[in-house]
Amino acid sequence: MSLRLSVIGTGYLGAVHAAAMAELGHTVVALDVDETKIAELAAGRAPFYEPGLPELLTSALASGRLTFTTDYALASDADVHFVCVGTPQRPGENAADMRYVDSSFEELARHLQGPTLVVGKSTVPVGTASRLEQMLRSKAPGGDQVSLAWNPEFLREGFAVKDTLHPDRLVYGVHPGERGARAKALLDQVYAATIADGTPVVVTDYATAELVKVSANSFLATKISFINAMSEVCEAAGADVVALAEAIGHDDRIGAKFLGAGIGFGGGCLPKDIRAFMARAGELGADQALTFLREVDAINMRRRSRMVDLAREQCDDSFIGKRVAVLGAAFKPDSDDVRDSPALSVAAQVRLQGAHVTVHDPQAIANARRRWPDLDYADSALEAMQGAHVVLHLTEWQEYRDLDPAVAGQVVATRRIIDGRNKLDVHRWTDAGWTLRALGRPTAVAHQA
């Protein structure tokens, strides 16, 4: 059954969700206060890089089921309203900044008409849904006819379209009793095609639903920092963290995913989510439960410093007068997102210590320039490597793995590369005369003819 949906917020989450819901057959009005962003999306242009989204936008717009607007009134008669605005880290604090969520709910409340369901998808501190439900019921005209559900998102950048159309689970946080039953029934209609494909549905209370996303991200962050802690031990012991990860990953209680040692995680979710989780736990008096996340965060940040130290060692212990090539600016491949990017953090630290740094990325250069205008940028990997005394591989784009080490060796000043993601073929590079370092692995020295 086709429903009328509104999507409030057309950032990364909202734009993908709106286009995907239209693809599933619903009529969708997507709303944002940013007129430029709305104009771009209405023309079928995604304001960020996400594989598959341009095609999804084009299809949804052509069907007539998707429209974009800045006017809340045009979204007022929707059966279901999805709130998809961001919750960045509050400046100078660990806690989440709730201004955008609160203002979106308050503005939406003024325009609600008749029986309707409001669904929060943003990642929020536990306790937010109960507070917002009270606000909706007090401020919305006919507030007793308004229901609230919390339906957290689990998008992976680079796979957001797939994760929205074919999620591995759906979580509904609903009010107990009849009101919650009505909310679940409406969400089941929204996701009817997805549920028919066999996607499991977990129905729970507000607080549990709010905790699912931050708990999942905290677990993933812990797993990444665990293998990076083992990387530190491997370096001290002369062991190989890649072989170690392979060995323990065969244990099905552990699994191989997220055991890739390197310079750690970044982006707009994991770092700010674990910090906000710690902050909220402190407010609830449960701060001792999450003290381990402080070390998870510390290990992650330490990896960046270690990469800088390795780069300095490869430059004969001084960056002064040296040229450093950085391959990667996005925090992960298949994305142009540079928020809390480990690659750019390392690049900036190396530059501050005196090196001439040139960065390349297949998709994220424009965003990187805006955030780090003092760095130099190149249009190709080989251009970035021109005259470099050391090359840093910091975002695992496939094109960097496919580089010809022999060709690359012709443009650098010194054939030295540090693999910050442990993804390069060691033998290909050493056979071409390169010395390769990697976090948590013994040095691979150029083969002698």
GROMACS .gro file of C-alpha atoms in nm:
model
  449
    1MET     CA    1   0.000   0.000   0.000
    2SER     CA    2   0.140   0.339  -0.101
    3LEU     CA    3   0.161   0.602   0.172
    4ARG     CA    4   0.228   0.975   0.178
    5LEU     CA    5   0.560   1.035   0.355
    6SER     CA    6   0.760   1.339   0.449
    7VAL     CA    7   1.133   1.337   0.517
    8ILE     CA    8   1.264   1.624   0.728
    9GLY     CA    9   1.631   1.690   0.657
   10THR     CA   10   1.803   1.607   0.328
   11GLY     CA   11   2.158   1.545   0.442
   12TYR     CA   12   2.324   1.210   0.397
   13LEU     CA   13   2.055   1.013   0.581
   14GLY     CA   14   1.752   1.208   0.463
   15ALA     CA   15   1.836   1.229   0.094
   16VAL     CA   16   1.900   0.856   0.069
   17HIS     CA   17   1.591   0.768   0.274
   18ALA     CA   18   1.363   0.994   0.069
   19ALA     CA   19   1.478   0.855  -0.265
   20ALA     CA   20   1.461   0.497  -0.139
   21MET     CA   21   1.107   0.537  -0.001
   22ALA     CA   22   0.994   0.674  -0.337
   23GLU     CA   23   1.162   0.379  -0.505
   24LEU     CA   24   0.955   0.152  -0.280
   25GLY     CA   25   0.638   0.314  -0.422
   26HIS     CA   26   0.551   0.580  -0.165
   27THR     CA   27   0.481   0.946  -0.240
   28VAL     CA   28   0.754   1.145  -0.066
   29VAL     CA   29   0.799   1.514   0.011
   30ALA     CA   30   1.155   1.584   0.127
   31LEU     CA   31   1.212   1.906   0.319
   32ASP     CA   32   1.515   2.109   0.423
   33VAL     CA   33   1.588   2.469   0.524
   34ASP     CA   34   1.887   2.482   0.286
   35GLU     CA   35   1.749   2.623  -0.040
   36THR     CA   36   2.065   2.546  -0.238
   37LYS     CA   37   2.062   2.182  -0.133
   38ILE     CA   38   1.692   2.150  -0.218
   39ALA     CA   39   1.748   2.301  -0.563
   40GLU     CA   40   2.035   2.058  -0.632
   41LEU     CA   41   1.834   1.756  -0.522
   42ALA     CA   42   1.527   1.867  -0.718
   43ALA     CA   43   1.751   1.876  -1.026
   44GLY     CA   44   1.864   1.520  -0.956
   45ARG     CA   45   2.210   1.614  -0.830
   46ALA     CA   46   2.325   1.458  -0.503
   47PRO     CA   47   2.516   1.709  -0.284
   48PHE     CA   48   2.759   1.435  -0.178
   49TYR     CA   49   2.916   1.126  -0.332
   50GLU     CA   50   2.729   0.802  -0.266
   51PRO     CA   51   2.736   0.516  -0.518
   52GLY     CA   52   2.391   0.447  -0.663
   53LEU     CA   53   2.224   0.759  -0.526
   54PRO     CA   54   2.224   0.967  -0.849
   55GLU     CA   55   2.050   0.685  -1.034
   56LEU     CA   56   1.801   0.639  -0.750
   57LEU     CA   57   1.726   1.014  -0.746
   58THR     CA   58   1.675   1.022  -1.121
   59SER     CA   59   1.436   0.729  -1.109
   60ALA     CA   60   1.239   0.865  -0.813
   61LEU     CA   61   1.205   1.214  -0.962
   62ALA     CA   62   1.101   1.076  -1.301
   63SER     CA   63   0.829   0.869  -1.135
   64GLY     CA   64   0.673   1.183  -0.989
   65ARG     CA   65   0.671   1.025  -0.642
   66LEU     CA   66   0.953   1.241  -0.502
   67THR     CA   67   0.951   1.619  -0.457
   68PHE     CA   68   1.176   1.855  -0.262
   69THR     CA   69   1.070   2.170  -0.079
   70THR     CA   70   1.161   2.418   0.196
   71ASP     CA   71   0.795   2.463   0.298
   72TYR     CA   72   0.673   2.257   0.593
   73ALA     CA   73   0.314   2.325   0.491
   74LEU     CA   74   0.360   2.111   0.178
   75ALA     CA   75   0.452   1.815   0.396
   76SER     CA   76   0.181   1.864   0.658
   77ASP     CA   77  -0.068   1.605   0.528
   78ALA     CA   78   0.172   1.310   0.521
   79ASP     CA   79   0.069   0.983   0.683
   80VAL     CA   80   0.420   0.938   0.825
   81HIS     CA   81   0.688   1.201   0.891
   82PHE     CA   82   1.053   1.088   0.911
   83VAL     CA   83   1.293   1.322   1.093
   84CYS     CA   84   1.643   1.266   0.957
   85VAL     CA   85   1.848   1.565   1.074
   86GLY     CA   86   2.201   1.546   1.212
   87THR     CA   87   2.323   1.528   1.570
   88PRO     CA   88   2.685   1.650   1.553
   89GLN     CA   89   2.916   1.663   1.849
   90ARG     CA   90   2.853   1.973   2.058
   91PRO     CA   91   3.145   2.220   2.020
   92GLY     CA   92   3.392   2.180   2.303
   93GLU     CA   93   3.204   1.885   2.452
   94ASN     CA   94   3.146   1.514   2.398
   95ALA     CA   95   2.767   1.541   2.409
   96ALA     CA   96   2.543   1.544   2.101
   97ASP     CA   97   2.416   1.878   1.974
   98MET     CA   98   2.037   1.839   1.971
   99ARG     CA   99   1.949   2.182   1.829
  100TYR     CA  100   1.862   2.053   1.483
  101VAL     CA  101   1.647   1.766   1.607
  102ASP     CA  102   1.461   1.984   1.857
  103SER     CA  103   1.396   2.264   1.609
  104SER     CA  104   1.277   2.020   1.342
  105PHE     CA  105   1.029   1.856   1.578
  106GLU     CA  106   0.901   2.190   1.705
  107GLU     CA  107   0.849   2.328   1.355
  108LEU     CA  108   0.689   2.005   1.236
  109ALA     CA  109   0.451   2.005   1.536
  110ARG     CA  110   0.303   2.337   1.421
  111HIS     CA  111   0.204   2.187   1.084
  112LEU     CA  112   0.072   1.843   1.179
  113GLN     CA  113  -0.284   1.769   1.070
  114GLY     CA  114  -0.507   1.492   1.201
  115PRO     CA  115  -0.392   1.141   1.296
  116THR     CA  116  -0.028   1.100   1.197
  117LEU     CA  117   0.294   0.922   1.289
  118VAL     CA  118   0.627   1.100   1.345
  119VAL     CA  119   0.932   0.877   1.317
  120GLY     CA  120   1.275   0.974   1.444
  121LYS     CA  121   1.570   0.826   1.256
  122SER     CA  122   1.848   1.047   1.394
  123THR     CA  123   2.104   0.905   1.637
  124VAL     CA  124   2.010   1.066   1.968
  125PRO     CA  125   2.091   1.037   2.340
  126VAL     CA  126   1.873   0.782   2.516
  127GLY     CA  127   1.569   0.953   2.667
  128THR     CA  128   1.516   1.187   2.371
  129ALA     CA  129   1.213   1.009   2.226
  130SER     CA  130   1.011   1.028   2.548
  131ARG     CA  131   1.086   1.398   2.576
  132LEU     CA  132   0.993   1.468   2.214
  133GLU     CA  133   0.672   1.267   2.240
  134GLN     CA  134   0.557   1.490   2.524
  135MET     CA  135   0.645   1.798   2.321
  136LEU     CA  136   0.450   1.677   2.017
  137ARG     CA  137   0.142   1.594   2.219
  138SER     CA  138   0.149   1.934   2.389
  139LYS     CA  139   0.231   2.155   2.088
  140ALA     CA  140   0.077   1.984   1.786
  141PRO     CA  141  -0.284   2.073   1.699
  142GLY     CA  142  -0.480   1.765   1.801
  143GLY     CA  143  -0.170   1.631   1.973
  144ASP     CA  144  -0.357   1.335   2.115
  145GLN     CA  145  -0.379   1.202   1.756
  146VAL     CA  146  -0.003   1.219   1.702
  147SER     CA  147   0.209   0.908   1.761
  148LEU     CA  148   0.588   0.880   1.779
  149ALA     CA  149   0.821   0.595   1.688
  150TRP     CA  150   1.199   0.570   1.685
  151ASN     CA  151   1.343   0.385   1.386
  152PRO     CA  152   1.725   0.411   1.394
  153GLU     CA  153   1.928   0.403   1.076
  154PHE     CA  154   2.223   0.167   1.015
  155LEU     CA  155   2.373   0.312   0.699
  156ARG     CA  156   2.729   0.247   0.588
  157GLU     CA  157   2.871   0.521   0.370
  158GLY     CA  158   2.937   0.373   0.028
  159PHE     CA  159   2.653   0.123   0.079
  160ALA     CA  160   2.372   0.354   0.193
  161VAL     CA  161   2.135   0.279  -0.094
  162LYS     CA  162   2.168  -0.097  -0.042
  163ASP     CA  163   2.139  -0.060   0.335
  164THR     CA  164   1.816   0.139   0.300
  165LEU     CA  165   1.648  -0.080   0.040
  166HIS     CA  166   1.779  -0.408   0.184
  167PRO     CA  167   1.863  -0.354   0.553
  168ASP     CA  168   1.986  -0.636   0.773
  169ARG     CA  169   1.722  -0.545   1.035
  170LEU     CA  170   1.450  -0.294   1.114
  171VAL     CA  171   1.411  -0.161   1.467
  172TYR     CA  172   1.091   0.009   1.588
  173GLY     CA  173   1.087   0.186   1.921
  174VAL     CA  174   0.721   0.247   2.005
  175HIS     CA  175   0.497   0.352   2.292
  176PRO     CA  176   0.340   0.057   2.476
  177GLY     CA  177  -0.024  -0.027   2.416
  178GLU     CA  178  -0.264   0.059   2.137
  179ARG     CA  179  -0.076   0.371   2.026
  180GLY     CA  180   0.239   0.167   1.973
  181ALA     CA  181   0.046  -0.102   1.788
  182ARG     CA  182  -0.085   0.161   1.543
  183ALA     CA  183   0.267   0.298   1.494
  184LYS     CA  184   0.403  -0.050   1.421
  185ALA     CA  185   0.123  -0.117   1.172
  186LEU     CA  186   0.205   0.203   0.982
  187LEU     CA  187   0.579   0.129   0.979
  188ASP     CA  188   0.504  -0.221   0.854
  189GLN     CA  189   0.320  -0.059   0.562
  190VAL     CA  190   0.613   0.175   0.494
  191TYR     CA  191   0.856  -0.116   0.485
  192ALA     CA  192   0.618  -0.378   0.342
  193ALA     CA  193   0.844  -0.465   0.047
  194THR     CA  194   1.150  -0.488   0.270
  195ILE     CA  195   0.974  -0.708   0.524
  196ALA     CA  196   0.844  -0.931   0.243
  197ASP     CA  197   1.208  -0.991   0.146
  198GLY     CA  198   1.267  -1.143   0.488
  199THR     CA  199   1.416  -0.852   0.679
  200PRO     CA  200   1.372  -0.916   1.053
  201VAL     CA  201   1.181  -0.659   1.259
  202VAL     CA  202   1.268  -0.588   1.622
  203VAL     CA  203   0.993  -0.405   1.814
  204THR     CA  204   1.095  -0.250   2.142
  205ASP     CA  205   1.055   0.052   2.369
  206TYR     CA  206   1.192   0.398   2.295
  207ALA     CA  207   1.502   0.373   2.514
  208THR     CA  208   1.617   0.041   2.370
  209ALA     CA  209   1.569   0.161   2.013
  210GLU     CA  210   1.774   0.474   2.089
  211LEU     CA  211   2.052   0.261   2.234
  212VAL     CA  212   2.075   0.017   1.942
  213LYS     CA  213   2.268   0.245   1.705
  214VAL     CA  214   2.516   0.382   1.959
  215SER     CA  215   2.567   0.035   2.105
  216ALA     CA  216   2.640  -0.111   1.761
  217ASN     CA  217   2.881   0.170   1.676
  218SER     CA  218   3.054   0.137   2.012
  219PHE     CA  219   3.103  -0.236   1.954
  220LEU     CA  220   3.247  -0.177   1.606
  221ALA     CA  221   3.474   0.097   1.734
  222THR     CA  222   3.592  -0.132   2.013
  223LYS     CA  223   3.673  -0.409   1.765
  224ILE     CA  224   3.873  -0.170   1.546
  225SER     CA  225   4.064  -0.030   1.842
  226PHE     CA  226   4.126  -0.381   1.975
  227ILE     CA  227   4.311  -0.488   1.661
  228ASN     CA  228   4.496  -0.157   1.657
  229ALA     CA  229   4.604  -0.218   2.017
  230MET     CA  230   4.730  -0.558   1.901
  231SER     CA  231   4.909  -0.372   1.621
  232GLU     CA  232   5.104  -0.176   1.882
  233VAL     CA  233   5.203  -0.501   2.055
  234CYS     CA  234   5.299  -0.658   1.721
  235GLU     CA  235   5.529  -0.368   1.641
  236ALA     CA  236   5.698  -0.405   1.979
  237ALA     CA  237   5.732  -0.783   1.938
  238GLY     CA  238   5.822  -0.794   1.567
  239ALA     CA  239   5.500  -0.982   1.485
  240ASP     CA  240   5.257  -0.939   1.193
  241VAL     CA  241   4.915  -0.798   1.283
  242VAL     CA  242   4.763  -0.895   0.947
  243ALA     CA  243   4.843  -1.263   1.003
  244LEU     CA  244   4.727  -1.229   1.363
  245ALA     CA  245   4.392  -1.083   1.253
  246GLU     CA  246   4.346  -1.359   0.998
  247ALA     CA  247   4.412  -1.625   1.259
  248ILE     CA  248   4.174  -1.494   1.524
  249GLY     CA  249   3.914  -1.401   1.262
  250HIS     CA  250   3.860  -1.770   1.183
  251ASP     CA  251   3.703  -1.806   1.527
  252ASP     CA  252   3.334  -1.759   1.449
  253ARG     CA  253   3.281  -1.605   1.793
  254ILE     CA  254   3.511  -1.321   1.681
  255GLY     CA  255   3.481  -1.303   1.301
  256ALA     CA  256   3.711  -1.132   1.052
  257LYS     CA  257   3.511  -0.815   0.988
  258PHE     CA  258   3.647  -0.492   1.137
  259LEU     CA  259   3.980  -0.655   1.222
  260GLY     CA  260   4.173  -0.449   0.968
  261ALA     CA  261   4.458  -0.282   1.156
  262GLY     CA  262   4.556   0.064   1.036
  263ILE     CA  263   4.521   0.432   1.118
  264GLY     CA  264   4.179   0.382   1.272
  265PHE     CA  265   3.825   0.503   1.224
  266GLY     CA  266   3.686   0.848   1.149
  267GLY     CA  267   3.382   0.996   0.978
  268GLY     CA  268   3.066   1.153   1.108
  269CYS     CA  269   2.934   0.858   1.312
  270LEU     CA  270   3.169   0.638   1.513
  271PRO     CA  271   3.384   0.906   1.681
  272LYS     CA  272   3.101   1.140   1.780
  273ASP     CA  273   2.863   0.856   1.867
  274ILE     CA  274   3.093   0.689   2.119
  275ARG     CA  275   3.172   1.027   2.278
  276ALA     CA  276   2.805   1.121   2.300
  277PHE     CA  277   2.729   0.776   2.444
  278MET     CA  278   2.987   0.832   2.718
  279ALA     CA  279   2.848   1.176   2.791
  280ARG     CA  280   2.490   1.050   2.817
  281ALA     CA  281   2.592   0.759   3.038
  282GLY     CA  282   2.753   1.012   3.271
  283GLU     CA  283   2.432   1.213   3.285
  284LEU     CA  284   2.244   0.896   3.378
  285GLY     CA  285   2.493   0.808   3.651
  286ALA     CA  286   2.625   0.508   3.456
  287ASP     CA  287   2.957   0.657   3.346
  288GLN     CA  288   3.161   0.367   3.490
  289ALA     CA  289   2.990   0.129   3.247
  290LEU     CA  290   3.151   0.300   2.948
  291THR     CA  291   3.497   0.395   3.076
  292PHE     CA  292   3.644   0.142   2.831
  293LEU     CA  293   3.527   0.365   2.545
  294ARG     CA  294   3.775   0.631   2.656
  295GLU     CA  295   4.056   0.388   2.581
  296VAL     CA  296   3.889   0.288   2.253
  297ASP     CA  297   3.894   0.655   2.153
  298ALA     CA  298   4.251   0.702   2.277
  299ILE     CA  299   4.383   0.401   2.085
  300ASN     CA  300   4.214   0.531   1.772
  301MET     CA  301   4.372   0.875   1.799
  302ARG     CA  302   4.712   0.723   1.883
  303ARG     CA  303   4.720   0.547   1.546
  304ARG     CA  304   4.730   0.883   1.371
  305SER     CA  305   5.028   0.996   1.576
  306ARG     CA  306   5.204   0.667   1.506
  307MET     CA  307   5.158   0.718   1.132
  308VAL     CA  308   5.319   1.062   1.161
  309ASP     CA  309   5.610   0.911   1.354
  310LEU     CA  310   5.662   0.641   1.090
  311ALA     CA  311   5.654   0.901   0.813
  312ARG     CA  312   5.914   1.111   0.995
  313GLU     CA  313   6.139   0.806   1.037
  314GLN     CA  314   6.120   0.742   0.663
  315CYS     CA  315   6.226   1.105   0.606
  316ASP     CA  316   6.547   1.055   0.805
  317ASP     CA  317   6.384   1.187   1.124
  318SER     CA  318   6.297   1.531   0.988
  319PHE     CA  319   6.022   1.661   0.762
  320ILE     CA  320   6.205   1.988   0.690
  321GLY     CA  321   6.256   2.019   0.316
  322LYS     CA  322   6.083   1.686   0.244
  323ARG     CA  323   5.791   1.615   0.014
  324VAL     CA  324   5.518   1.379   0.136
  325ALA     CA  325   5.243   1.234  -0.082
  326VAL     CA  326   4.914   1.142   0.088
  327LEU     CA  327   4.688   0.902  -0.098
  328GLY     CA  328   4.339   0.953   0.039
  329ALA     CA  329   4.138   1.232   0.199
  330ALA     CA  330   3.799   1.071   0.268
  331PHE     CA  331   3.768   0.884   0.595
  332LYS     CA  332   3.682   0.568   0.397
  333PRO     CA  333   3.662   0.463   0.030
  334ASP     CA  334   3.348   0.509  -0.181
  335SER     CA  335   3.272   0.834   0.000
  336ASP     CA  336   3.359   1.203  -0.021
  337ASP     CA  337   3.310   1.248   0.355
  338VAL     CA  338   3.612   1.410   0.523
  339ARG     CA  339   3.462   1.459   0.869
  340ASP     CA  340   3.721   1.355   1.128
  341SER     CA  341   3.923   1.195   0.848
  342PRO     CA  342   4.233   1.014   0.980
  343ALA     CA  343   4.402   1.075   0.643
  344LEU     CA  344   4.361   1.452   0.658
  345SER     CA  345   4.451   1.459   1.027
  346VAL     CA  346   4.782   1.288   0.946
  347ALA     CA  347   4.840   1.512   0.644
  348ALA     CA  348   4.786   1.826   0.852
  349GLN     CA  349   5.018   1.708   1.131
  350VAL     CA  350   5.294   1.624   0.882
  351ARG     CA  351   5.260   1.965   0.719
  352LEU     CA  352   5.274   2.142   1.057
  353GLN     CA  353   5.604   1.965   1.120
  354GLY     CA  354   5.761   2.113   0.809
  355ALA     CA  355   5.690   1.884   0.513
  356HIS     CA  356   5.546   1.986   0.178
  357VAL     CA  357   5.231   1.771   0.164
  358THR     CA  358   5.030   1.692  -0.149
  359VAL     CA  359   4.700   1.504  -0.118
  360HIS     CA  360   4.500   1.309  -0.373
  361ASP     CA  361   4.156   1.149  -0.344
  362PRO     CA  362   3.923   1.027  -0.621
  363GLN     CA  363   3.613   1.197  -0.476
  364ALA     CA  364   3.688   1.406  -0.166
  365ILE     CA  365   3.923   1.680  -0.291
  366ALA     CA  366   3.658   1.954  -0.299
  367ASN     CA  367   3.548   1.881   0.058
  368ALA     CA  368   3.908   1.849   0.173
  369ARG     CA  369   4.001   2.187   0.026
  370ARG     CA  370   3.719   2.352   0.220
  371ARG     CA  371   3.828   2.199   0.550
  372TRP     CA  372   4.207   2.207   0.501
  373PRO     CA  373   4.285   2.487   0.252
  374ASP     CA  374   4.652   2.502   0.356
  375LEU     CA  375   4.728   2.159   0.212
  376ASP     CA  376   4.822   2.110  -0.153
  377TYR     CA  377   4.608   1.888  -0.373
  378ALA     CA  378   4.667   1.693  -0.693
  379ASP     CA  379   4.437   1.569  -0.968
  380SER     CA  380   4.596   1.223  -0.981
  381ALA     CA  381   4.785   0.988  -0.754
  382LEU     CA  382   5.096   1.008  -0.969
  383GLU     CA  383   5.086   1.388  -0.961
  384ALA     CA  384   5.067   1.379  -0.581
  385MET     CA  385   5.365   1.142  -0.572
  386GLN     CA  386   5.585   1.363  -0.789
  387GLY     CA  387   5.920   1.409  -0.611
  388ALA     CA  388   5.792   1.256  -0.286
  389HIS     CA  389   6.039   1.129  -0.027
  390VAL     CA  390   5.767   0.909   0.124
  391VAL     CA  391   5.416   0.808   0.015
  392LEU     CA  392   5.140   0.755   0.272
  393HIS     CA  393   4.851   0.525   0.172
  394LEU     CA  394   4.572   0.639   0.406
  395THR     CA  395   4.236   0.567   0.237
  396GLU     CA  396   4.195   0.224   0.079
  397TRP     CA  397   4.051   0.323  -0.259
  398GLN     CA  398   4.078   0.045  -0.514
  399GLU     CA  399   4.269   0.268  -0.755
  400TYR     CA  400   4.555   0.293  -0.505
  401ARG     CA  401   4.572  -0.085  -0.474
  402ASP     CA  402   4.579  -0.100  -0.855
  403LEU     CA  403   4.869   0.145  -0.892
  404ASP     CA  404   5.168   0.011  -1.084
  405PRO     CA  405   5.458   0.033  -0.836
  406ALA     CA  406   5.712   0.043  -1.119
  407VAL     CA  407   5.544   0.342  -1.282
  408ALA     CA  408   5.501   0.514  -0.946
  409GLY     CA  409   5.868   0.454  -0.874
  410GLN     CA  410   5.963   0.668  -1.173
  411VAL     CA  411   5.807   0.985  -1.028
  412VAL     CA  412   5.909   0.976  -0.660
  413ALA     CA  413   6.237   1.097  -0.512
  414THR     CA  414   6.263   0.791  -0.285
  415ARG     CA  415   6.080   0.461  -0.315
  416ARG     CA  416   5.937   0.452   0.035
  417ILE     CA  417   5.570   0.390   0.111
  418ILE     CA  418   5.377   0.346   0.435
  419ASP     CA  419   5.057   0.147   0.409
  420GLY     CA  420   4.826   0.295   0.670
  421ARG     CA  421   4.547   0.053   0.581
  422ASN     CA  422   4.740  -0.275   0.533
  423LYS     CA  423   4.579  -0.324   0.193
  424LEU     CA  424   4.868  -0.301  -0.053
  425ASP     CA  425   5.033  -0.609  -0.205
  426VAL     CA  426   5.368  -0.612  -0.025
  427HIS     CA  427   5.542  -0.829  -0.285
  428ARG     CA  428   5.434  -0.614  -0.581
  429TRP     CA  429   5.581  -0.304  -0.419
  430THR     CA  430   5.904  -0.457  -0.290
  431ASP     CA  431   5.963  -0.635  -0.623
  432ALA     CA  432   5.951  -0.289  -0.783
  433GLY     CA  433   6.224  -0.160  -0.551
  434TRP     CA  434   6.012  -0.002  -0.277
  435THR     CA  435   6.060  -0.021   0.098
  436LEU     CA  436   5.716  -0.070   0.253
  437ARG     CA  437   5.620  -0.002   0.614
  438ALA     CA  438   5.281  -0.074   0.765
  439LEU     CA  439   5.131  -0.038   1.108
  440GLY     CA  440   5.181  -0.358   1.308
  441ARG     CA  441   5.399  -0.535   1.051
  442PRO     CA  442   5.773  -0.588   1.002
  443THR     CA  443   5.937  -0.362   0.745
  444ALA     CA  444   5.930  -0.506   0.392
  445VAL     CA  445   6.256  -0.406   0.225
  446ALA     CA  446   6.304  -0.360  -0.148
  447HIS     CA  447   6.422  -0.675  -0.319
  448GLN     CA  448   6.777  -0.656  -0.443
  449ALA     CA  449   6.846  -0.742  -0.806
   0.00000   0.00000   0.00000
